[in-house]
PDB file of N, CA, C and O in Angstrom:
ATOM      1  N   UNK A  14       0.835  -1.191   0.000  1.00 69.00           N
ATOM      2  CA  UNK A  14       0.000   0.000   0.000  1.00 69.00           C
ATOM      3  C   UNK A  14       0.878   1.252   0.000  1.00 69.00           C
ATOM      4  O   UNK A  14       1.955   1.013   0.545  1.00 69.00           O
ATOM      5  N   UNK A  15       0.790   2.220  -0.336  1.00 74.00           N
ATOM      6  CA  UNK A  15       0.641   3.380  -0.838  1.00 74.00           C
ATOM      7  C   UNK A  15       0.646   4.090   0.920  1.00 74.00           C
ATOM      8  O   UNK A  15       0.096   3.649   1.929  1.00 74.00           O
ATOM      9  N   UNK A  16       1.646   5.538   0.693  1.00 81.00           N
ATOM     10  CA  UNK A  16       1.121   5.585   2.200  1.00 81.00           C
ATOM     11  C   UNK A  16      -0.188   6.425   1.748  1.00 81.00           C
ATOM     12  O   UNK A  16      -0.917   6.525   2.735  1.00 81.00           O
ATOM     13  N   UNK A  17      -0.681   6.982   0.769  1.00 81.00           N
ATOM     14  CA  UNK A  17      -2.206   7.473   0.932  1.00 81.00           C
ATOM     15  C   UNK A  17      -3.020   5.865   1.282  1.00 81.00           C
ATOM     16  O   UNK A  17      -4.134   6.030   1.780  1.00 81.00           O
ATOM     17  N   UNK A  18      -2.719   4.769   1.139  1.00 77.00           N
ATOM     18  CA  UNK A  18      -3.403   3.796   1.277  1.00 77.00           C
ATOM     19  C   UNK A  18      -3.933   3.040   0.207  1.00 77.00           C
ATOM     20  O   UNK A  18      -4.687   2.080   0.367  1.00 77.00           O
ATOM     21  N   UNK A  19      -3.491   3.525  -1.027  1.00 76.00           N
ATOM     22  CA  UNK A  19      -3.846   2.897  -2.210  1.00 76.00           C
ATOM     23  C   UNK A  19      -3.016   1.741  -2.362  1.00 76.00           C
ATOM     24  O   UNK A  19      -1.842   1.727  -1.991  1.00 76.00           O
ATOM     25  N   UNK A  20      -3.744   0.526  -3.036  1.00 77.00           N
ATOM     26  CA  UNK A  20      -3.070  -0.752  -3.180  1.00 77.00           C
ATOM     27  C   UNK A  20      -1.952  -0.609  -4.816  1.00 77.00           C
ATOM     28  O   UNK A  20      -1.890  -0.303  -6.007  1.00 77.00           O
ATOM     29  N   UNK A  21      -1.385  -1.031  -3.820  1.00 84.00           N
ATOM     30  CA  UNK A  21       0.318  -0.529  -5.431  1.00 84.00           C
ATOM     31  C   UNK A  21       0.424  -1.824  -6.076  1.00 84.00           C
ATOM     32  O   UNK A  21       0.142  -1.941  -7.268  1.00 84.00           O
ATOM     33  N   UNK A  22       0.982  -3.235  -5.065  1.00 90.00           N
ATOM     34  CA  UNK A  22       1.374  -3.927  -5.620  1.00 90.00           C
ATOM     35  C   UNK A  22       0.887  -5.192  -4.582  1.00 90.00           C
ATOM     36  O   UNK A  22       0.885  -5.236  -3.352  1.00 90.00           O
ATOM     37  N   UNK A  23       0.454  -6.251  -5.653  1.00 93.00           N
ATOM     38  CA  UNK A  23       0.001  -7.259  -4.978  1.00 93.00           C
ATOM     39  C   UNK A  23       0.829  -8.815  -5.473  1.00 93.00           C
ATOM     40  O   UNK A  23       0.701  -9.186  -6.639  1.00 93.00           O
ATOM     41  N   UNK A  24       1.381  -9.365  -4.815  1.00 96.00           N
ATOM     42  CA  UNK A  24       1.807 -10.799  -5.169  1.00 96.00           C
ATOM     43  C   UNK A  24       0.753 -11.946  -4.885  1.00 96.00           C
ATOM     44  O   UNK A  24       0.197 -11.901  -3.787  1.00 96.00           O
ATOM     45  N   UNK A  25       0.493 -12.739  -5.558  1.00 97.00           N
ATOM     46  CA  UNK A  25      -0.630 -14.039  -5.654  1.00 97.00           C
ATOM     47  C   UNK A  25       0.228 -15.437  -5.934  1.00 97.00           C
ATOM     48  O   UNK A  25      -0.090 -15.931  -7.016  1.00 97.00           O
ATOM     49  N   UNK A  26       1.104 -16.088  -5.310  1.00 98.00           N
ATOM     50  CA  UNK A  26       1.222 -17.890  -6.016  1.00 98.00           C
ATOM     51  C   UNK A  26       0.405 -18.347  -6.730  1.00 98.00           C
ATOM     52  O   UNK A  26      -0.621 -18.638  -6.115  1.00 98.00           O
ATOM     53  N   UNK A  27       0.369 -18.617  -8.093  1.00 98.00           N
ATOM     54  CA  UNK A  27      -0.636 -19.126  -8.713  1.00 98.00           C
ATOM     55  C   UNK A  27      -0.287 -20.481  -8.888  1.00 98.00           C
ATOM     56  O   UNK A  27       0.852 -20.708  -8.479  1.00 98.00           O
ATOM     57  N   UNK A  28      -0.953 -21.591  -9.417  1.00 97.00           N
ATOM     58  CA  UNK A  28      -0.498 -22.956 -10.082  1.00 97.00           C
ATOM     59  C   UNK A  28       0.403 -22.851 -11.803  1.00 97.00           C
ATOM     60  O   UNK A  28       0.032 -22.208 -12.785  1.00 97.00           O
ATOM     61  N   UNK A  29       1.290 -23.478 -11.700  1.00 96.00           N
ATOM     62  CA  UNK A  29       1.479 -23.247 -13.584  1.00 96.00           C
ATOM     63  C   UNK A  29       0.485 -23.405 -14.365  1.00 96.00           C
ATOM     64  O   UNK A  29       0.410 -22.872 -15.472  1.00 96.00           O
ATOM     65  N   UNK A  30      -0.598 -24.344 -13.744  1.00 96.00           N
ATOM     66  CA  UNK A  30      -1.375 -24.620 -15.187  1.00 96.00           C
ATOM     67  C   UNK A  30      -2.078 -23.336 -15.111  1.00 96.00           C
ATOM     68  O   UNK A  30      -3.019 -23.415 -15.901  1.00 96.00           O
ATOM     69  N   UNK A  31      -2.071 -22.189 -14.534  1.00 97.00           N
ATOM     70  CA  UNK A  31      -2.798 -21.131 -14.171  1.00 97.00           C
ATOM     71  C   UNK A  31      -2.349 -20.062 -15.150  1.00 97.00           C
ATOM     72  O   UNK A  31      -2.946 -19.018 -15.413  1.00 97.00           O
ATOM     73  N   UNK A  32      -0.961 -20.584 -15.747  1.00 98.00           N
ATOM     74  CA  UNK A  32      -0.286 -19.429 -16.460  1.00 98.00           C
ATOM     75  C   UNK A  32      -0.827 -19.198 -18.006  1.00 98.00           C
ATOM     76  O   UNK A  32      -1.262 -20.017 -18.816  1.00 98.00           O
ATOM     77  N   UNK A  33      -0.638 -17.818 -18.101  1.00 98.00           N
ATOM     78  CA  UNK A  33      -1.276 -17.550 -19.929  1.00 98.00           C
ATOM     79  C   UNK A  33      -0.309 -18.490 -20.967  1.00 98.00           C
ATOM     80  O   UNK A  33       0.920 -18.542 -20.925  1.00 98.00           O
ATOM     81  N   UNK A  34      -1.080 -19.118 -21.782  1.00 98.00           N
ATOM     82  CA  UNK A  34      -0.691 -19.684 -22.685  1.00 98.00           C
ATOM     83  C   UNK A  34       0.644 -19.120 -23.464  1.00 98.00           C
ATOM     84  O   UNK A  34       1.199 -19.900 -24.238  1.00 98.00           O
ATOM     85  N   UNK A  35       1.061 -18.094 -23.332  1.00 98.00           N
ATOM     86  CA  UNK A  35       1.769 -17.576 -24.052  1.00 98.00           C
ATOM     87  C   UNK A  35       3.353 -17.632 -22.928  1.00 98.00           C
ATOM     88  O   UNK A  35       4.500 -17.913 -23.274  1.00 98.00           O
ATOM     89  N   UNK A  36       3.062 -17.418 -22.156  1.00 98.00           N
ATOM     90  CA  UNK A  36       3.867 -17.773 -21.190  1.00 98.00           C
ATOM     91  C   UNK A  36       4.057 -19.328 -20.245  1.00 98.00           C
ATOM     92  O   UNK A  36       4.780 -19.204 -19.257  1.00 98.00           O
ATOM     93  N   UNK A  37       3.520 -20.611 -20.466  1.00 98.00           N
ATOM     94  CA  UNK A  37       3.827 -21.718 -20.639  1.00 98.00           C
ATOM     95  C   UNK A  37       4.602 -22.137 -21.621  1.00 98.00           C
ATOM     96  O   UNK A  37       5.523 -22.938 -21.466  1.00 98.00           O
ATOM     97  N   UNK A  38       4.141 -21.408 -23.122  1.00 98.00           N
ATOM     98  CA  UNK A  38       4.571 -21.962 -24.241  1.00 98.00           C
ATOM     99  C   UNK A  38       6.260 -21.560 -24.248  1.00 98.00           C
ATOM    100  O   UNK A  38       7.176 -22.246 -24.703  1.00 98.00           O
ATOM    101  N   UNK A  39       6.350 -20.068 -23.514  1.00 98.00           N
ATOM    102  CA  UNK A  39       7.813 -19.804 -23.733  1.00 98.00           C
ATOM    103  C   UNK A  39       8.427 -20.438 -22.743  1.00 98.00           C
ATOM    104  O   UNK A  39       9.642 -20.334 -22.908  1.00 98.00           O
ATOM    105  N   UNK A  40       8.083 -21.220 -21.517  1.00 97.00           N
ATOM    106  CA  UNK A  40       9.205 -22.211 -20.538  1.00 97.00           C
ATOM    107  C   UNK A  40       8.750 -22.880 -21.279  1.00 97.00           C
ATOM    108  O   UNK A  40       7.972 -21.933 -21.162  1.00 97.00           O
ATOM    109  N   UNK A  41       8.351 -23.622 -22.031  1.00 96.00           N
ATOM    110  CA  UNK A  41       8.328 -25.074 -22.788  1.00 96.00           C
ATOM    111  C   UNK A  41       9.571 -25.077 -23.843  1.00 96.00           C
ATOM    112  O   UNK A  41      10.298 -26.070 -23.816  1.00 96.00           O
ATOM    113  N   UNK A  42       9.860 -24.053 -24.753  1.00 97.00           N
ATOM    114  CA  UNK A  42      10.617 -23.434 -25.525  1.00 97.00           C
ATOM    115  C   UNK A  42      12.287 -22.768 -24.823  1.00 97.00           C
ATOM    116  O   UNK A  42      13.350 -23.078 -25.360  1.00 97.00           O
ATOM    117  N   UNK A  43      12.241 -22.128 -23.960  1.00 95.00           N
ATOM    118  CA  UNK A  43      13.446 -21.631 -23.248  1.00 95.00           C
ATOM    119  C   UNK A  43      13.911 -22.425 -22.098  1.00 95.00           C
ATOM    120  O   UNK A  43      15.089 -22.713 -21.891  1.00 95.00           O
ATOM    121  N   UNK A  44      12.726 -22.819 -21.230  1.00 93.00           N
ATOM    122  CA  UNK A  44      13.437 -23.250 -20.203  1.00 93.00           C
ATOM    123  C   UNK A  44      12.976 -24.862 -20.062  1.00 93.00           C
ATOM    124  O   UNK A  44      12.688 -25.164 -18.903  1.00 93.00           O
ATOM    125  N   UNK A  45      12.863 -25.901 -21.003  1.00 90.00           N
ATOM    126  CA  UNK A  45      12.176 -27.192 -21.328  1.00 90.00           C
ATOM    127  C   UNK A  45      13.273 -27.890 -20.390  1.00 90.00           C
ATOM    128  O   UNK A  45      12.539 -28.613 -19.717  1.00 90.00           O
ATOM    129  N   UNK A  46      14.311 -28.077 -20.021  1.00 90.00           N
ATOM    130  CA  UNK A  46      15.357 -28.742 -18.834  1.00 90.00           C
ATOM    131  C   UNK A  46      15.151 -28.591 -17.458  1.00 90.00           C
ATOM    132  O   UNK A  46      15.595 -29.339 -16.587  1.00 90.00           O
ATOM    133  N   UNK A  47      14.444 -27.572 -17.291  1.00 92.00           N
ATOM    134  CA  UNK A  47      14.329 -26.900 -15.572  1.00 92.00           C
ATOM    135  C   UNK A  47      13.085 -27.073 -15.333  1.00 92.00           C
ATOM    136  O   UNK A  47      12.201 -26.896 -16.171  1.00 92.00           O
ATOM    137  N   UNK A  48      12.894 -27.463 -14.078  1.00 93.00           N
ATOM    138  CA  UNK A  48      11.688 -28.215 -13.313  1.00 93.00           C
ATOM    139  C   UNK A  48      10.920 -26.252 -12.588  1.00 93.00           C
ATOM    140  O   UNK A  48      11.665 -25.589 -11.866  1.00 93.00           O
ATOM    141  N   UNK A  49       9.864 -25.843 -12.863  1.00 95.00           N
ATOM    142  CA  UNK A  49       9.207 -25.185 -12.327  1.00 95.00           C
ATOM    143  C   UNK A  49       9.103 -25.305 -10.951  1.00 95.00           C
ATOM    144  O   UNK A  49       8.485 -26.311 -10.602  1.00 95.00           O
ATOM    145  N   UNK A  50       9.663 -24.337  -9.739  1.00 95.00           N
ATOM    146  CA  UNK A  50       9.486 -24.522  -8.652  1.00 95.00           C
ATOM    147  C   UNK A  50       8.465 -23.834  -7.766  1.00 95.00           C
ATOM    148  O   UNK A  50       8.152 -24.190  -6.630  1.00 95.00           O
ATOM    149  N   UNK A  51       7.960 -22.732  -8.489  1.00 96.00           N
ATOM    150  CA  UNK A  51       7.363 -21.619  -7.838  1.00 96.00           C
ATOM    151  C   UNK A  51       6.797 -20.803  -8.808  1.00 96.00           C
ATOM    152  O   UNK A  51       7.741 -20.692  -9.589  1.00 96.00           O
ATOM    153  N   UNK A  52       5.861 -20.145  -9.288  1.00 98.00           N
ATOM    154  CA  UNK A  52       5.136 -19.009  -9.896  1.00 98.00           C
ATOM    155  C   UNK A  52       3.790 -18.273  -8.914  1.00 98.00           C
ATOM    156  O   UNK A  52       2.730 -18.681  -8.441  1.00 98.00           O
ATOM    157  N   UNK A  53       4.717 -16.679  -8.950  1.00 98.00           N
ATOM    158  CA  UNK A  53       3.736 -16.026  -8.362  1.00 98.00           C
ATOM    159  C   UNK A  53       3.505 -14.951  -9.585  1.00 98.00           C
ATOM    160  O   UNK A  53       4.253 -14.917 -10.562  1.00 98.00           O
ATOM    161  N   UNK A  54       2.505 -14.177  -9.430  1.00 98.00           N
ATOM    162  CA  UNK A  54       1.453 -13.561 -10.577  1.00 98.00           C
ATOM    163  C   UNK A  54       1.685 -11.823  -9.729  1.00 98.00           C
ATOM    164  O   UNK A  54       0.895 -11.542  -8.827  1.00 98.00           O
ATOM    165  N   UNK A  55       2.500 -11.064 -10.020  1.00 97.00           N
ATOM    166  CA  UNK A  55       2.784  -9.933  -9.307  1.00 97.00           C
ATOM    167  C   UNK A  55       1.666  -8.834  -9.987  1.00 97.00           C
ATOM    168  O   UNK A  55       1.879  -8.975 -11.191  1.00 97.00           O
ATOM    169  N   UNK A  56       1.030  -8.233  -9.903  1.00 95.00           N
ATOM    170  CA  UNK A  56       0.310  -6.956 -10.151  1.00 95.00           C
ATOM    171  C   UNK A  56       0.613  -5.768  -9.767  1.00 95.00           C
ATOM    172  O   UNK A  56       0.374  -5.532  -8.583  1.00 95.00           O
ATOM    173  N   UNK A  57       1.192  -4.706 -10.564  1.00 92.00           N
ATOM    174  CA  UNK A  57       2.238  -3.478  -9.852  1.00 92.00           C
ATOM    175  C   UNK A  57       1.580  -2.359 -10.885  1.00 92.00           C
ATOM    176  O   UNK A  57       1.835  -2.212 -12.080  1.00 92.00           O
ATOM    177  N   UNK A  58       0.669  -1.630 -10.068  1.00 86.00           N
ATOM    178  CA  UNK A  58       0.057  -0.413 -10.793  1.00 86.00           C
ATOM    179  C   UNK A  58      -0.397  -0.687 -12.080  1.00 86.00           C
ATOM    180  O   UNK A  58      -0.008  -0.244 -13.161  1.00 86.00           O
ATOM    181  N   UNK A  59      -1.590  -1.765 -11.709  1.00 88.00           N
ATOM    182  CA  UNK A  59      -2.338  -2.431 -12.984  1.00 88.00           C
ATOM    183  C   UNK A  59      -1.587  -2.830 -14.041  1.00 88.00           C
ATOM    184  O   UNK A  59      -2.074  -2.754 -15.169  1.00 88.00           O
ATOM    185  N   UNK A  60       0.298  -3.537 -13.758  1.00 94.00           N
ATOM    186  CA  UNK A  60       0.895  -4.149 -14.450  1.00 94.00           C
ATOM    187  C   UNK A  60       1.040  -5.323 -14.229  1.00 94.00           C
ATOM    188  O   UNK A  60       1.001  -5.530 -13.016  1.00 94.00           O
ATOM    189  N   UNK A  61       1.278  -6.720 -15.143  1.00 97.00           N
ATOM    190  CA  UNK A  61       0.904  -7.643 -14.599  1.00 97.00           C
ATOM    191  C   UNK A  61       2.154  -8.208 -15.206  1.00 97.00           C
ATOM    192  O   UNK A  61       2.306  -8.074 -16.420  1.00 97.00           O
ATOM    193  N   UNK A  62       3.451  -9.085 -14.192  1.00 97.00           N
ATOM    194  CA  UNK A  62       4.424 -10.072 -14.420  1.00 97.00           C
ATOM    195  C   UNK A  62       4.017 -11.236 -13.894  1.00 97.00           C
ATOM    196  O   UNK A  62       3.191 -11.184 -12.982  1.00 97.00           O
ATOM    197  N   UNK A  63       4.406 -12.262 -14.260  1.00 98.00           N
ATOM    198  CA  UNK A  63       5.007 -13.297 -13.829  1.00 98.00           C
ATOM    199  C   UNK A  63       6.492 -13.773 -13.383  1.00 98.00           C
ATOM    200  O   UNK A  63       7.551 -13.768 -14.011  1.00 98.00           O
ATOM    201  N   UNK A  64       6.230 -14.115 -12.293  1.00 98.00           N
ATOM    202  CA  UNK A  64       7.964 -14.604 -11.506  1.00 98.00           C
ATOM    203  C   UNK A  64       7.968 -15.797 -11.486  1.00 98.00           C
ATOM    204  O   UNK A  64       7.218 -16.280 -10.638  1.00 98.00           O
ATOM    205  N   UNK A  65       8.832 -16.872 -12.426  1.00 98.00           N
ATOM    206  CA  UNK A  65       8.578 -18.098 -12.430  1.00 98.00           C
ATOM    207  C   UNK A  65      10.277 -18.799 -11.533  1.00 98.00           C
ATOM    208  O   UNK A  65      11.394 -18.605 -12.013  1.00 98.00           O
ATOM    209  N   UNK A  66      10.129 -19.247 -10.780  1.00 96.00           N
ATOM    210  CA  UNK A  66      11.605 -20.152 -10.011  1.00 96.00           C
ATOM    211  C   UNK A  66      11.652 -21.410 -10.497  1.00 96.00           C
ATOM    212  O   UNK A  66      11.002 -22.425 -10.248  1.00 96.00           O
ATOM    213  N   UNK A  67      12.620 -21.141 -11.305  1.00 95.00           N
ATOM    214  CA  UNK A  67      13.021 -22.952 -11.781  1.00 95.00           C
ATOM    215  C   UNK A  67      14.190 -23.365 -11.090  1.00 95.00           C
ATOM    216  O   UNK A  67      15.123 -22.577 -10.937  1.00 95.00           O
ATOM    217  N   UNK A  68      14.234 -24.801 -10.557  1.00 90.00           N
ATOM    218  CA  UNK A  68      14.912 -25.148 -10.019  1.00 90.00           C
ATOM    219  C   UNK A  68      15.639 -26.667 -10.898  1.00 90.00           C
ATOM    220  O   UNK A  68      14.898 -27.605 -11.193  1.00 90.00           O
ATOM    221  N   UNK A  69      16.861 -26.686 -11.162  1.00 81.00           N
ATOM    222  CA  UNK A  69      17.891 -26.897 -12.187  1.00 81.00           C
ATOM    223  C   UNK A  69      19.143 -27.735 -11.176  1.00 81.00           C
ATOM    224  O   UNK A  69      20.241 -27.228 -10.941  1.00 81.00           O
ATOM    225  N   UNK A  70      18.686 -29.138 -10.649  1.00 79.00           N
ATOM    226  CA  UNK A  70      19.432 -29.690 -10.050  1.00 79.00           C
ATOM    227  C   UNK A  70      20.256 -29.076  -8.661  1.00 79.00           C
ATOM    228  O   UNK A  70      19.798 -29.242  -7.531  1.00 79.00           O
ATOM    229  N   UNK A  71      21.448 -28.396  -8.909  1.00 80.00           N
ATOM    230  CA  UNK A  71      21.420 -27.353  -7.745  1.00 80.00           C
ATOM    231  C   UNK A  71      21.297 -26.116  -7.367  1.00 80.00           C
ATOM    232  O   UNK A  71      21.378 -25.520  -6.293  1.00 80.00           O
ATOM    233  N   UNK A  72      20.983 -25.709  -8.971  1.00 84.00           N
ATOM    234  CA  UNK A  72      20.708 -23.726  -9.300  1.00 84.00           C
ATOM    235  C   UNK A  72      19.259 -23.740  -9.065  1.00 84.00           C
ATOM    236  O   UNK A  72      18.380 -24.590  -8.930  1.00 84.00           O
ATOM    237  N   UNK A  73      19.369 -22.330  -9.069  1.00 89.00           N
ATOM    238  CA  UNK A  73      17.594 -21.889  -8.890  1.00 89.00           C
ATOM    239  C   UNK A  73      17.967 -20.877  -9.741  1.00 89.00           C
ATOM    240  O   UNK A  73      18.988 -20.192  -9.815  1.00 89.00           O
ATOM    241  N   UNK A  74      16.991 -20.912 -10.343  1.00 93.00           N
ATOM    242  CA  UNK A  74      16.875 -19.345 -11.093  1.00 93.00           C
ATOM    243  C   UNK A  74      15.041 -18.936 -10.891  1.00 93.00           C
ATOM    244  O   UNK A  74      14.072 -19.608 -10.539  1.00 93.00           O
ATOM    245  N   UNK A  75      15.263 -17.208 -11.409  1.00 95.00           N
ATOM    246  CA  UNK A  75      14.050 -16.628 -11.453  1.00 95.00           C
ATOM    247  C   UNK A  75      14.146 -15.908 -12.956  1.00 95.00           C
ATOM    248  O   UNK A  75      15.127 -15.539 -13.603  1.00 95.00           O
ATOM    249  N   UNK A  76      12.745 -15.866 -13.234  1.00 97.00           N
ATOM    250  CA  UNK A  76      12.704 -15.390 -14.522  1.00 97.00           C
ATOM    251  C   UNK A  76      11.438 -14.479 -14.345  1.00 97.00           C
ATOM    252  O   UNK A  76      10.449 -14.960 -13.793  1.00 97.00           O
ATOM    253  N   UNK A  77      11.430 -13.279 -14.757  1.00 98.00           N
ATOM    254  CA  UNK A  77       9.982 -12.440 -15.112  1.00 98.00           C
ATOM    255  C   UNK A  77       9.697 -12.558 -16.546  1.00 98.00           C
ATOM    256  O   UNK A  77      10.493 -12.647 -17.481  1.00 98.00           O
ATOM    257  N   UNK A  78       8.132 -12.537 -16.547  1.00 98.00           N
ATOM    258  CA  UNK A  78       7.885 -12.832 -18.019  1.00 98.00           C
ATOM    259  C   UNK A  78       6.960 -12.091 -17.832  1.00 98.00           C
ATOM    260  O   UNK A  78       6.422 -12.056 -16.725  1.00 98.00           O
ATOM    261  N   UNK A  79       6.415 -11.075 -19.174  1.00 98.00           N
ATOM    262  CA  UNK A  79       5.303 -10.410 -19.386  1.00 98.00           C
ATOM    263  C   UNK A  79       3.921 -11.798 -19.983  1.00 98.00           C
ATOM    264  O   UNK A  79       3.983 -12.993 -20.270  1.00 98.00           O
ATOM    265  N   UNK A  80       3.144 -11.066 -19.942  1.00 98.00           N
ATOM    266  CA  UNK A  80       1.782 -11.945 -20.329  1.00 98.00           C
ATOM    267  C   UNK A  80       1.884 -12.746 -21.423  1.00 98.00           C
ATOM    268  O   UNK A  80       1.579 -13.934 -21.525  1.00 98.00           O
ATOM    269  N   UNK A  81       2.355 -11.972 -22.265  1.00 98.00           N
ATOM    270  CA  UNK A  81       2.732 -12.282 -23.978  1.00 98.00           C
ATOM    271  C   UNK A  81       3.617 -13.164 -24.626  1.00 98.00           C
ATOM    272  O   UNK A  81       3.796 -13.610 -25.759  1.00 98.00           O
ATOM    273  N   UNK A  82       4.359 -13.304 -22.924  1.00 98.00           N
ATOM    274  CA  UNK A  82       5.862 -14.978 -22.896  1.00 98.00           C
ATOM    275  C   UNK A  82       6.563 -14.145 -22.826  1.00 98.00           C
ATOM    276  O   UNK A  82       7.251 -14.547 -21.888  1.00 98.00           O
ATOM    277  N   UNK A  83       7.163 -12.782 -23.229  1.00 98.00           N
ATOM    278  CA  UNK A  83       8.214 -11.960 -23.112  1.00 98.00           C
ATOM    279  C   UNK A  83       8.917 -12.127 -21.745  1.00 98.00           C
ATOM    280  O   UNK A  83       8.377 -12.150 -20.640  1.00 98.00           O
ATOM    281  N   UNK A  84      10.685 -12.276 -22.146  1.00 97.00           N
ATOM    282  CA  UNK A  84      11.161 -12.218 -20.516  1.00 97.00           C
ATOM    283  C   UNK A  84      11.455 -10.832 -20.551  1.00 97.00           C
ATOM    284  O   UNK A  84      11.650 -10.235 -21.610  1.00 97.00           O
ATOM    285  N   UNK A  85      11.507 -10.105 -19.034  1.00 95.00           N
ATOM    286  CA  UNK A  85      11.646  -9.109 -18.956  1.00 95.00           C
ATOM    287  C   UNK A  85      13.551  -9.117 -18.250  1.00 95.00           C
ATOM    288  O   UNK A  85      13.777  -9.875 -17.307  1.00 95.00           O
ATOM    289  N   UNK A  86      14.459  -8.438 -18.690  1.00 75.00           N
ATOM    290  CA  UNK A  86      15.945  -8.399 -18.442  1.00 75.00           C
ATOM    291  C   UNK A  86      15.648  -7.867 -16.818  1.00 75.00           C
ATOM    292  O   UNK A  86      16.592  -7.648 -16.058  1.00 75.00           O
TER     293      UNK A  86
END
């Protein structure tokens, strides 16, 4: 929250199968070796990422992806 009290930014865990098609299709395509560990669904001033944690034997990585499959750098 906002200190006027307005809601800024909200995080949600969603399920993968929960994710937009367009963004399954690009971990199927980029990240097809790494086991999905975590996806939360961030909402930041009516913007909407995805934070996906793949976990890769002993690495973890995080990846943001826009709606559209785009990763964001």
């Amino acid at each position: 929250y906002s200190p006027e009290g307005v809601l800024v930014k909200v995080k949600e865990e969603i399920a993968k199968k929960d994710l937009p098609i367009a963004v399954a299709n690009a971990i199927l395509k980029q990240y097809a070796s790494h086991r999905v560990d975590e996806v939360v669904k961030v909402t930041e001033h009516e913007v909407v990422v995805y934070c996906v944690e793949f976990d890769n034997r002993n690495q973890e990585l995080k990846v943001l992806f826009k709606p559209d499959g785009d990763t964001i750098k």
